[in-house]
Amino acid sequence: MDSPTQVNEEEPQVGGKRLKSMVWQHFKKIKVGELNKAECNYCKKLLGGESKNGTRHLHDHNKVCKMRPFNNIRQKTLVQQQWKADGKMSISNYTFDQESSRKDLASMIIMHEYPISMVEHYGFKKYSTNLQPLFKIPSRNTIRSDIMKIYDTEKSKIMDLLKKNSSRVAITTDMWTASNQKKGFMAITAHFIDNNWNLQSLVLRFLYVPCPHTSAVLSKELLKCIFDWNIERKLSTLTVDNCSTNDAIVDILVSKLNPSHLLLRGKLIHMRCCAHILNLIVQDGLKVMGDGIERVRDSVAFWTATPKRQQTFKENVQLLNINYSKQLMLDCKTRWNSTYLMLSVALEYKDVFYRLEQRDPLFISSPTDEDWVLAEEICKKLLVFYNASNAFSGRKYPTSNVFFPLMCEIKLSLSTWAKSSIETIRNMATSMSTKFDKYWEKVHGIMGVATVLDPRYKLKLLEYFFPHLYGHLADYEMQRITNYCYDLLHEYEISTQTQTWQSSCNSPKVNDVDVSSFLDGFDSFVNDSNKDILKSELDHYLEEKVLPRTPDFDILAWWKSCGLRYPILQMIAKDILAIPISTVASESAFSTGGRLVSPHRSRLHADTLEALMCAQNWLMKDIEGECSKKEDACGTINEDFESEEEELE
């Protein structure tokens, strides 16, 4: 056999022409006898090297050659996958996917509120190229298109979730004006309990509404949203702030919707925002206080005016061996909770103000003993409202059953304050009570029903508090709430029977004659005969003892498991407990909107803003578990900080 001879090691040639295929970087053209062969540079295997053989077989060998140092990117890179249930880590080959990487980039921009234009920044391009040279960085328009695709995909998922979900949907809505653009945006948020008994809160719309923002314009947009999302037959309540425009919106809404699809034909649809009412009550009370706390406010303003004064104040705190855990903070007069926080912090440093009055001649507004007594009294009073406000305004909005006990606590506290020895406190209590009675003279039916559906309270809590709230009218108010419960039970029973009947009508018949139809009259006869004898689910539920009051009680878990004994009541609880008692869920969208509609992003189209806002809300729902493990995992572009440990490293 003839020994192989190399044709040309540097530039393999065929017929005087240079071999152009990239595969020849891994092969040498040699002669074996009269035949042209291609020798692998790594394993020295000989393959056909004639022109008629082509190069496909060379490419195939190059992919599987075991002697090649790095066959392809799959063999180069191993990536860590998710941890398995047994705690072991799985490793798999890495496969680069351009489309998947673009989707991840778009999702990152949505979730963390990065600017869309970042894809065109030099630093981002350089970083991405070094990280993955195969990634083709998209343009600004392309990434916007990817964002809109994610929005459309996620919207379809949410619509499918709402379609499959059996419970009613409560709506909260509010208006917000962007400070730099003076444009009005409307946030519409849906609240419901899903089939797994998890409380859901999803932003449906964040839309730009041109002026004028009249009740007709706003109600039109709200109705369009309700019909577009196919929830007009499942709507339970609409929670809005207290103003005449919102009252008119609710009236228009009720007139446009089919009353047979609403709870008790729309009697309970209007929910007033409890957090807003709370703010109105306290603001009225603070107005009558006059100059009672002005010197405290002036003192705080003096010692927070400059960094030097702040440092002097801190040094005097330490000299008096007082724990400097909180910094002085000046309140905003339009936010009563900031006034409460200002007073509570200032009271901790009362002795420091006394000391500084003697040492600094410029400090001439130190509070008197009477001022401190009044400030302490006001703090005690406002603590009730502050706790209630935190409950109403929590990040995860509370179920509606928490409202009534807090309202009762506030009402009884106001009655006690009216007997105070301090005239200012008495005047404050009188003003607050007037505003309280204006909005809550009657307990909203939904809140009364929600209290009854709490197995820790039932009717017992109403029986205990109503005499204190309504005096001789307590029995009448008790009966009103009880009637709501029975009316809802009757309405849900009819609805369930109708659905069962429609289901049986649509089911295929085995025989031409349905024998069971002859007994339908008998069933009605038995039900009518036993109407006075049989007890309803509500009767049986109310006869059971109330559960002990525990702070960690999970009412949704209770109704999910124990509610199986009361299937109709369970359906009612699923709808009632999901109703939000404030518009905080919609208002929270405006903090995100403030970042999205910033001066630096003022040229974003309204459709893009809505896609960014809604998609962020929906995507975050999918990764809530991951974010809860690490607080900053889902942070936004405004949340940038360093700990002291990090600064020292």
XYZ file of C-alpha atoms in Angstrom:
649
model
C 0.000 0.000 0.000
C 1.294 3.383 -0.922
C 2.196 5.653 1.949
C 0.128 8.823 2.158
C 1.700 12.040 0.984
C 0.585 15.527 2.003
C -0.497 17.765 -0.861
C -0.139 21.109 0.910
C -0.224 21.556 4.667
C -0.849 25.272 4.647
C -3.432 25.715 1.887
C -5.090 22.523 0.612
C -5.778 22.870 -3.100
C -7.968 21.119 -5.625
C -7.222 21.759 -9.273
C -5.073 24.734 -8.356
C -7.917 26.344 -6.416
C -7.798 27.123 -2.690
C -10.182 25.118 -0.532
C -12.724 27.615 0.807
C -14.804 25.548 3.255
C -14.147 26.310 6.940
C -14.049 22.581 7.611
C -10.559 22.405 6.063
C -9.263 24.160 9.185
C -9.681 20.761 10.838
C -8.467 18.490 7.949
C -5.400 18.062 5.741
C -5.588 17.063 2.064
C -3.304 14.116 1.396
C -2.687 11.575 -1.402
C -3.088 7.884 -0.731
C -2.058 6.179 -3.888
C -4.128 7.696 -6.645
C -6.877 8.875 -4.290
C -7.330 12.194 -2.549
C -8.027 11.787 1.152
C -8.894 14.186 3.990
C -7.022 13.457 7.210
C -8.504 14.654 10.527
C -6.044 16.890 12.366
C -7.034 15.330 15.718
C -7.729 11.597 15.325
C -5.846 11.139 11.989
C -8.803 9.326 10.464
C -8.877 9.306 6.659
C -12.041 10.296 4.836
C -12.909 10.842 1.219
C -11.224 13.945 -0.133
C -12.331 13.995 -3.760
C -14.301 16.985 -4.996
C -17.219 14.733 -5.808
C -17.379 13.690 -2.130
C -18.258 17.230 -0.996
C -17.670 18.310 2.602
C -20.840 17.159 4.421
C -19.174 13.986 5.707
C -16.245 16.079 6.962
C -18.580 18.373 8.916
C -20.335 15.358 10.421
C -17.060 13.824 11.546
C -15.852 17.112 12.983
C -18.938 17.300 15.215
C -18.362 13.855 16.759
C -14.590 13.602 16.754
C -13.619 12.481 20.258
C -10.073 13.790 19.941
C -11.121 17.353 19.162
C -10.434 19.564 22.279
C -13.745 21.430 22.084
C -16.255 19.929 19.768
C -18.895 22.668 20.136
C -20.384 25.002 22.689
C -22.434 22.168 24.167
C -19.241 20.456 25.261
C -17.633 23.697 26.389
C -20.182 24.826 28.925
C -22.095 23.169 31.726
C -24.718 25.186 33.531
C -26.347 24.817 36.901
C -30.038 24.045 36.772
C -32.621 24.266 39.533
C -32.109 22.382 42.763
C -34.028 19.128 42.931
C -36.396 18.172 45.733
C -33.734 15.944 47.327
C -31.376 18.932 47.616
C -29.042 17.798 44.809
C -28.009 20.082 41.993
C -28.570 19.029 38.398
C -26.030 19.840 35.661
C -26.846 19.920 31.956
C -25.286 20.958 28.664
C -25.740 24.590 27.687
C -27.620 25.366 24.496
C -27.703 28.945 23.280
C -31.084 30.140 22.034
C -31.255 33.618 20.509
C -35.037 33.906 20.784
C -35.102 32.734 24.398
C -32.325 35.171 25.315
C -34.212 38.049 23.723
C -37.321 37.111 25.670
C -35.311 37.019 28.905
C -33.895 40.461 28.125
C -37.377 41.873 27.509
C -38.662 40.287 30.731
C -35.739 41.791 32.649
C -36.548 45.274 31.333
C -40.214 44.818 32.316
C -39.661 43.451 35.814
C -36.893 45.781 36.932
C -38.007 48.915 35.056
C -34.817 49.315 33.059
C -34.944 51.782 30.135
C -35.810 50.207 26.797
C -32.973 52.190 25.205
C -30.392 50.311 27.283
C -30.027 47.803 24.419
C -28.367 50.573 22.403
C -25.965 51.666 25.147
C -22.280 51.034 24.485
C -21.642 49.551 27.935
C -24.513 47.073 27.660
C -23.446 46.013 24.173
C -19.866 45.432 25.299
C -20.951 43.496 28.379
C -23.375 41.313 26.403
C -20.827 40.586 23.679
C -18.198 39.503 26.206
C -20.746 37.418 28.087
C -22.159 35.680 25.001
C -20.600 36.506 21.610
C -23.352 34.577 19.831
C -26.078 36.883 21.161
C -27.238 39.364 18.543
C -28.258 42.462 20.511
C -31.690 43.673 19.367
C -32.538 47.258 18.552
C -34.799 49.462 20.638
C -37.770 48.830 18.332
C -37.178 45.085 18.347
C -37.060 44.871 22.144
C -40.233 46.971 22.362
C -41.881 44.471 20.010
C -40.699 41.643 22.278
C -42.184 43.447 25.297
C -45.551 43.752 23.556
C -45.448 40.023 22.714
C -44.850 39.184 26.374
C -47.737 41.484 27.328
C -50.080 39.766 24.857
C -48.999 36.285 25.992
C -49.391 37.063 29.679
C -52.729 38.773 29.060
C -54.024 35.612 27.393
C -52.946 33.611 30.442
C -54.740 35.976 32.839
C -57.901 35.935 30.716
C -57.820 32.149 30.709
C -57.353 32.150 34.492
C -60.364 34.443 34.960
C -62.425 32.310 32.588
C -61.668 29.070 34.434
C -62.014 30.610 37.881
C -65.426 30.014 39.437
C -65.520 32.936 41.888
C -66.604 36.531 41.415
C -64.176 39.380 40.716
C -63.990 42.622 42.703
C -62.634 45.772 41.054
C -60.695 48.708 42.495
C -59.904 51.775 40.439
C -58.295 55.162 40.946
C -56.947 58.083 38.908
C -53.419 59.448 38.957
C -51.803 62.413 37.215
C -48.167 62.221 36.123
C -46.394 65.220 37.620
C -44.135 65.948 34.659
C -46.612 65.328 31.836
C -49.838 66.390 33.540
C -51.485 63.358 31.976
C -54.165 61.364 33.743
C -53.837 57.593 34.082
C -56.483 55.165 35.296
C -55.491 51.978 37.134
C -58.004 49.126 37.220
C -57.194 46.149 39.438
C -59.053 42.842 39.765
C -59.270 40.904 43.033
C -60.484 37.336 43.422
C -59.832 34.049 45.183
C -58.683 31.413 42.718
C -59.682 27.759 42.652
C -56.791 26.928 45.000
C -58.067 29.491 47.527
C -55.216 31.914 46.960
C -55.980 35.634 47.111
C -55.130 37.218 43.755
C -54.688 40.889 42.857
C -53.939 41.659 39.197
C -53.666 44.950 37.311
C -55.980 44.722 34.300
C -55.458 48.189 32.824
C -53.182 51.190 33.258
C -54.567 53.466 30.615
C -54.109 57.073 29.643
C -57.398 58.987 29.902
C -57.529 62.361 28.112
C -59.262 65.267 29.809
C -61.906 65.948 30.920
C -62.048 63.266 33.622
C -65.808 63.320 34.023
C -67.922 60.481 35.368
C -69.157 59.721 31.834
C -65.610 59.414 30.444
C -64.273 57.336 33.341
C -67.309 55.040 33.491
C -66.992 54.412 29.736
C -63.363 53.282 30.129
C -64.239 51.172 33.161
C -67.122 49.449 31.373
C -64.934 48.802 28.335
C -62.372 47.102 30.566
C -65.030 44.976 32.278
C -66.460 43.792 28.947
C -63.046 43.302 27.300
C -62.007 41.005 30.140
C -65.385 39.182 30.106
C -66.102 39.727 33.799
C -69.436 41.567 33.524
C -71.260 38.423 34.736
C -68.807 37.868 37.603
C -68.456 41.372 39.034
C -68.997 41.585 42.806
C -68.097 45.132 43.929
C -66.355 48.307 42.835
C -64.129 49.936 45.472
C -63.423 53.648 44.913
C -62.434 56.774 46.831
C -65.093 59.009 48.328
C -66.027 61.741 45.875
C -69.099 62.725 43.892
C -67.494 61.682 40.591
C -67.016 58.125 41.815
C -70.595 58.029 43.132
C -71.788 58.953 39.638
C -69.501 56.311 38.072
C -71.078 53.597 40.222
C -74.586 54.743 39.267
C -73.727 54.645 35.555
C -72.105 51.240 35.976
C -75.184 49.757 37.633
C -77.444 51.176 34.923
C -75.345 49.624 32.148
C -74.917 46.141 33.646
C -77.548 43.430 33.897
C -78.748 43.598 37.538
C -79.436 39.849 37.589
C -75.672 39.276 37.286
C -74.840 41.446 40.325
C -74.920 40.563 44.021
C -78.446 41.239 45.298
C -79.154 43.049 42.007
C -76.446 45.644 42.655
C -77.344 46.639 46.226
C -73.812 45.907 47.457
C -71.729 46.959 44.457
C -70.480 50.309 45.820
C -67.590 49.992 48.276
C -66.029 53.133 49.749
C -62.270 53.062 50.351
C -61.758 52.595 54.093
C -58.244 54.022 54.009
C -59.546 57.197 52.374
C -62.377 57.522 54.910
C -59.860 57.018 57.701
C -57.743 59.843 56.318
C -60.758 62.183 56.120
C -61.714 61.419 59.726
C -58.249 62.094 61.136
C -57.712 65.207 59.032
C -60.934 66.664 60.435
C -59.716 65.900 63.937
C -56.308 67.480 63.414
C -57.856 70.699 62.106
C -59.419 71.534 65.471
C -56.132 71.148 67.349
C -54.977 74.626 66.338
C -51.439 75.443 67.480
C -51.309 72.639 70.052
C -48.449 70.800 68.340
C -46.941 73.658 66.332
C -44.014 74.104 68.749
C -43.174 70.406 68.465
C -43.224 70.734 64.684
C -41.086 73.891 64.811
C -38.556 72.193 67.099
C -38.238 69.205 64.781
C -37.881 71.553 61.805
C -35.106 73.474 63.607
C -33.001 70.402 64.430
C -33.395 68.797 61.014
C -32.675 71.975 59.021
C -28.920 71.355 58.498
C -26.528 68.404 58.800
C -24.618 70.248 61.542
C -27.727 70.619 63.689
C -28.614 66.987 63.098
C -25.157 65.979 64.301
C -25.460 68.234 67.377
C -28.808 66.678 68.205
C -27.390 63.155 67.851
C -24.436 63.981 70.127
C -26.764 65.262 72.846
C -28.900 62.122 72.555
C -25.802 60.010 73.187
C -24.708 62.222 76.116
C -28.050 61.513 77.819
C -27.590 57.771 77.199
C -30.717 57.596 75.060
C -30.826 55.004 72.320
C -30.629 56.860 68.992
C -32.625 54.302 66.997
C -34.820 56.760 65.085
C -34.035 60.037 63.390
C -36.197 63.120 63.780
C -38.608 63.486 60.899
C -40.698 66.476 59.874
C -44.293 65.713 58.982
C -46.302 66.576 55.906
C -49.449 68.397 57.040
C -51.585 66.691 54.393
C -50.541 63.235 55.620
C -51.773 62.614 59.123
C -49.759 59.422 59.582
C -46.560 61.431 59.125
C -47.753 63.724 61.956
C -48.196 60.690 64.160
C -44.701 59.425 63.345
C -43.182 62.870 63.940
C -44.783 63.110 67.391
C -43.938 59.548 68.406
C -40.237 60.038 67.559
C -40.047 63.522 69.149
C -41.524 62.198 72.405
C -38.648 59.729 72.713
C -36.209 62.683 72.741
C -38.211 65.011 74.976
C -35.312 65.391 77.436
C -32.932 66.223 74.607
C -35.065 69.209 73.604
C -34.986 70.423 77.224
C -31.192 70.162 77.266
C -30.710 71.921 73.929
C -32.966 74.785 74.998
C -30.433 75.647 77.712
C -27.356 75.226 75.509
C -28.327 76.810 72.185
C -29.561 80.423 72.244
C -30.892 80.116 68.698
C -33.320 77.404 69.736
C -36.250 79.421 71.047
C -39.220 77.263 70.083
C -38.863 74.445 72.595
C -42.260 72.862 73.473
C -43.744 73.523 76.916
C -44.804 70.857 79.390
C -48.409 71.320 78.238
C -47.319 70.820 74.634
C -45.669 67.510 75.491
C -48.728 66.328 77.419
C -50.945 67.158 74.452
C -48.522 65.511 72.023
C -48.481 62.339 74.113
C -52.279 62.255 74.271
C -52.594 62.794 70.544
C -50.081 60.016 69.877
C -52.089 57.604 71.986
C -55.258 58.536 70.130
C -53.763 58.366 66.665
C -52.192 54.956 67.342
C -55.607 53.330 66.858
C -55.961 54.972 63.446
C -52.344 54.250 62.543
C -52.762 50.510 63.208
C -56.019 50.459 61.281
C -54.437 52.323 58.381
C -51.593 49.795 58.235
C -54.137 46.967 58.198
C -56.132 48.586 55.386
C -53.045 49.561 53.399
C -50.934 46.444 53.672
C -48.908 45.329 50.663
C -50.982 42.178 50.618
C -54.446 43.588 51.092
C -56.430 41.968 53.918
C -59.559 39.899 53.535
C -62.740 41.868 54.147
C -63.493 40.214 57.516
C -60.825 42.320 59.299
C -62.692 45.568 58.735
C -65.553 45.460 61.229
C -63.513 44.842 64.445
C -61.212 47.749 63.567
C -64.137 50.037 62.837
C -65.734 49.152 66.163
C -62.471 49.849 67.983
C -62.266 53.301 66.369
C -65.891 54.161 67.175
C -65.590 53.123 70.826
C -62.296 55.014 71.130
C -63.949 58.193 69.853
C -66.696 57.813 72.454
C -64.038 57.544 75.181
C -62.076 60.557 73.913
C -65.195 62.700 74.061
C -64.955 62.417 77.881
C -61.303 63.541 78.044
C -60.285 66.215 80.556
C -58.369 68.000 77.776
C -60.607 70.298 75.774
C -58.566 69.908 72.583
C -58.979 66.135 72.728
C -62.727 66.487 73.291
C -63.045 68.820 70.307
C -60.987 66.457 68.173
C -63.189 63.494 69.154
C -66.373 65.427 68.341
C -65.114 66.384 64.884
C -63.943 62.844 64.143
C -67.233 61.311 65.322
C -69.207 63.582 62.991
C -67.157 62.480 59.991
C -67.252 58.828 61.145
C -71.047 58.793 61.317
C -71.299 60.450 57.917
C -69.672 57.475 56.179
C -70.246 54.583 58.581
C -73.559 55.366 60.194
C -74.565 52.014 58.785
C -72.183 49.106 58.416
C -71.803 48.258 54.745
C -73.623 45.014 54.001
C -70.516 43.354 52.590
C -68.554 44.039 55.776
C -71.358 42.716 57.952
C -71.598 39.515 55.883
C -67.805 39.118 55.933
C -67.845 39.327 59.736
C -70.547 36.655 59.955
C -68.483 34.426 57.646
C -65.530 34.619 60.026
C -65.883 31.492 62.234
C -64.223 33.382 65.099
C -66.972 36.024 65.132
C -70.199 35.008 63.320
C -73.148 36.964 64.757
C -71.576 37.114 68.215
C -69.300 40.042 67.372
C -72.249 42.018 66.019
C -74.297 41.204 69.108
C -71.441 42.432 71.308
C -70.632 45.695 69.496
C -73.925 46.862 67.990
C -75.468 48.005 71.307
C -72.389 50.248 71.802
C -72.598 51.575 68.249
C -76.321 51.953 67.666
C -77.978 51.934 71.071
C -81.734 51.270 70.756
C -81.318 50.673 66.985
C -78.959 47.724 67.556
C -81.660 45.063 66.953
C -82.708 46.710 63.692
C -79.100 46.848 62.414
C -78.506 43.244 63.486
C -81.549 42.120 61.529
C -80.410 44.088 58.484
C -77.061 42.265 58.349
C -78.747 38.914 59.047
C -81.175 39.499 56.168
C -78.246 40.189 53.841
C -76.765 36.808 54.768
C -79.996 34.901 54.116
C -80.712 36.822 50.905
C -77.265 35.958 49.562
C -77.726 32.324 50.549
C -81.060 32.208 48.702
C -79.568 33.913 45.630
C -76.625 31.495 45.454
C -78.927 28.494 45.936
C -81.053 29.561 42.969
C -77.938 30.200 40.878
C -76.535 26.757 41.735
C -79.822 25.044 40.913
C -79.992 26.888 37.587
C -76.473 25.820 36.665
C -77.250 22.213 37.623
C -80.429 22.263 35.541
C -78.637 23.707 32.507
C -75.909 21.103 32.875
C -78.455 18.270 32.971
C -80.255 19.701 29.916
C -77.013 19.782 27.960
C -76.001 16.252 28.957
C -76.796 13.465 26.447
C -79.960 11.405 27.068
C -79.644 7.626 27.154
C -83.285 7.047 26.247
C -85.800 9.132 24.399
C -87.856 9.526 27.579
C -86.150 10.939 30.653
C -87.730 9.070 33.560
C -86.312 11.501 36.144
C -88.348 14.356 34.659
C -91.524 12.770 36.030
C -90.150 13.144 39.569
C -89.211 16.833 39.262
C -92.615 17.820 40.538
C -92.204 15.446 43.470
C -88.887 17.085 44.432
C -90.500 20.528 44.427
C -93.394 19.171 46.495
C -91.002 17.758 49.124
C -88.995 20.986 49.289
C -92.121 23.090 49.797
C -93.431 20.714 52.457
C -90.202 20.729 54.421
C -89.489 24.451 54.046
C -90.457 25.197 57.618
C -88.730 22.090 58.994
C -85.383 22.037 57.193
C -82.554 24.246 58.420
C -80.343 26.071 55.988
C -76.577 25.844 55.787
C -76.418 29.252 57.443
C -78.493 28.019 60.386
C -76.202 25.050 60.944
C -73.103 27.236 60.579
C -74.341 29.811 63.097
C -75.306 27.134 65.627
C -71.731 25.890 65.865
C -69.493 27.462 68.493
C -67.201 30.261 67.429
C -63.528 29.426 67.097
C -60.941 30.871 69.512
C -59.447 34.166 68.340
C -55.864 33.517 67.252
C -53.697 36.094 65.437
C -52.371 33.578 62.908
C -55.810 32.300 61.883
C -56.035 31.677 58.120
C -59.659 32.189 57.174
C -59.123 31.108 53.563
C -57.560 27.809 54.636
C -60.480 27.247 57.021
C -63.127 27.758 54.350
C -61.152 25.661 51.871
C -61.180 22.624 54.176
C -63.963 23.023 56.742
C -66.244 24.860 54.334
C -66.933 21.620 52.458
C -69.742 21.029 54.976
C -71.412 24.216 53.722
C -70.977 24.214 49.914
C -73.227 27.238 49.269
C -71.727 29.276 52.120
C -68.292 28.290 50.867
C -69.090 29.859 47.494
C -70.326 33.027 49.210
C -67.192 33.209 51.390
C -64.984 32.827 48.324
C -66.607 35.869 46.732
C -67.078 38.077 49.800
C -63.654 37.606 51.399
C -61.891 38.654 48.185
C -63.499 42.105 48.198
C -60.853 44.767 49.000
C -61.705 47.355 51.629
C -59.476 50.042 50.113
C -58.103 51.207 46.769
C -54.524 50.726 47.950
C -53.973 47.921 45.444
C -54.713 50.306 42.562
C -52.856 53.207 44.176
C -49.724 51.081 44.569
C -49.543 50.905 40.782
C -48.958 54.653 40.750
C -45.610 54.324 42.537
C -44.501 52.188 39.601
C -46.186 54.594 37.210
C -44.221 57.468 38.738
C -41.014 55.729 37.728
C -42.259 54.704 34.291
C -43.673 58.133 33.433
C -40.586 59.994 34.629
C -39.080 62.995 32.798
C -36.512 60.631 31.269
C -39.229 58.328 29.887
C -41.823 60.927 28.953
C -41.770 59.949 25.273
C -42.986 56.405 25.797
C -46.266 55.670 24.054
C -49.321 55.091 26.256
C -49.656 51.513 24.929
C -46.033 50.791 25.842
C -46.540 52.208 29.342
C -49.581 50.014 29.871
C -47.747 46.943 28.614
C -44.802 47.626 30.946
C -47.071 48.256 33.930
C -49.408 45.288 33.503
C -46.774 42.804 32.349
C -44.593 43.650 35.354
C -47.500 42.920 37.697
C -48.259 39.612 35.988
C -44.645 38.424 35.724
C -43.961 39.274 39.362
C -46.858 37.043 40.401
C -45.068 34.074 38.840
C -41.840 34.660 40.772
C -43.213 35.808 44.136
C -41.753 32.736 45.821
C -38.252 33.435 44.529
C -38.458 37.106 45.491
C -39.585 36.288 49.025
C -36.392 34.298 49.588
C -34.174 37.270 48.739
C -35.621 40.705 49.367
C -33.722 42.520 46.616
C -34.245 39.806 43.983
C -37.167 41.704 42.479
C -35.930 45.232 43.100
C -36.416 48.072 40.665
C -33.997 50.565 39.191
C -34.679 52.998 42.076
C -33.751 50.479 44.755
C -29.979 50.765 44.933
C -28.114 50.521 48.215
C -25.043 49.147 49.942
C -24.757 47.653 53.375
C -21.925 48.656 55.688
C -20.380 45.210 55.299
C -20.331 45.594 51.517
C -18.710 49.020 51.769
C -15.861 47.621 53.871
C -15.075 44.774 51.472
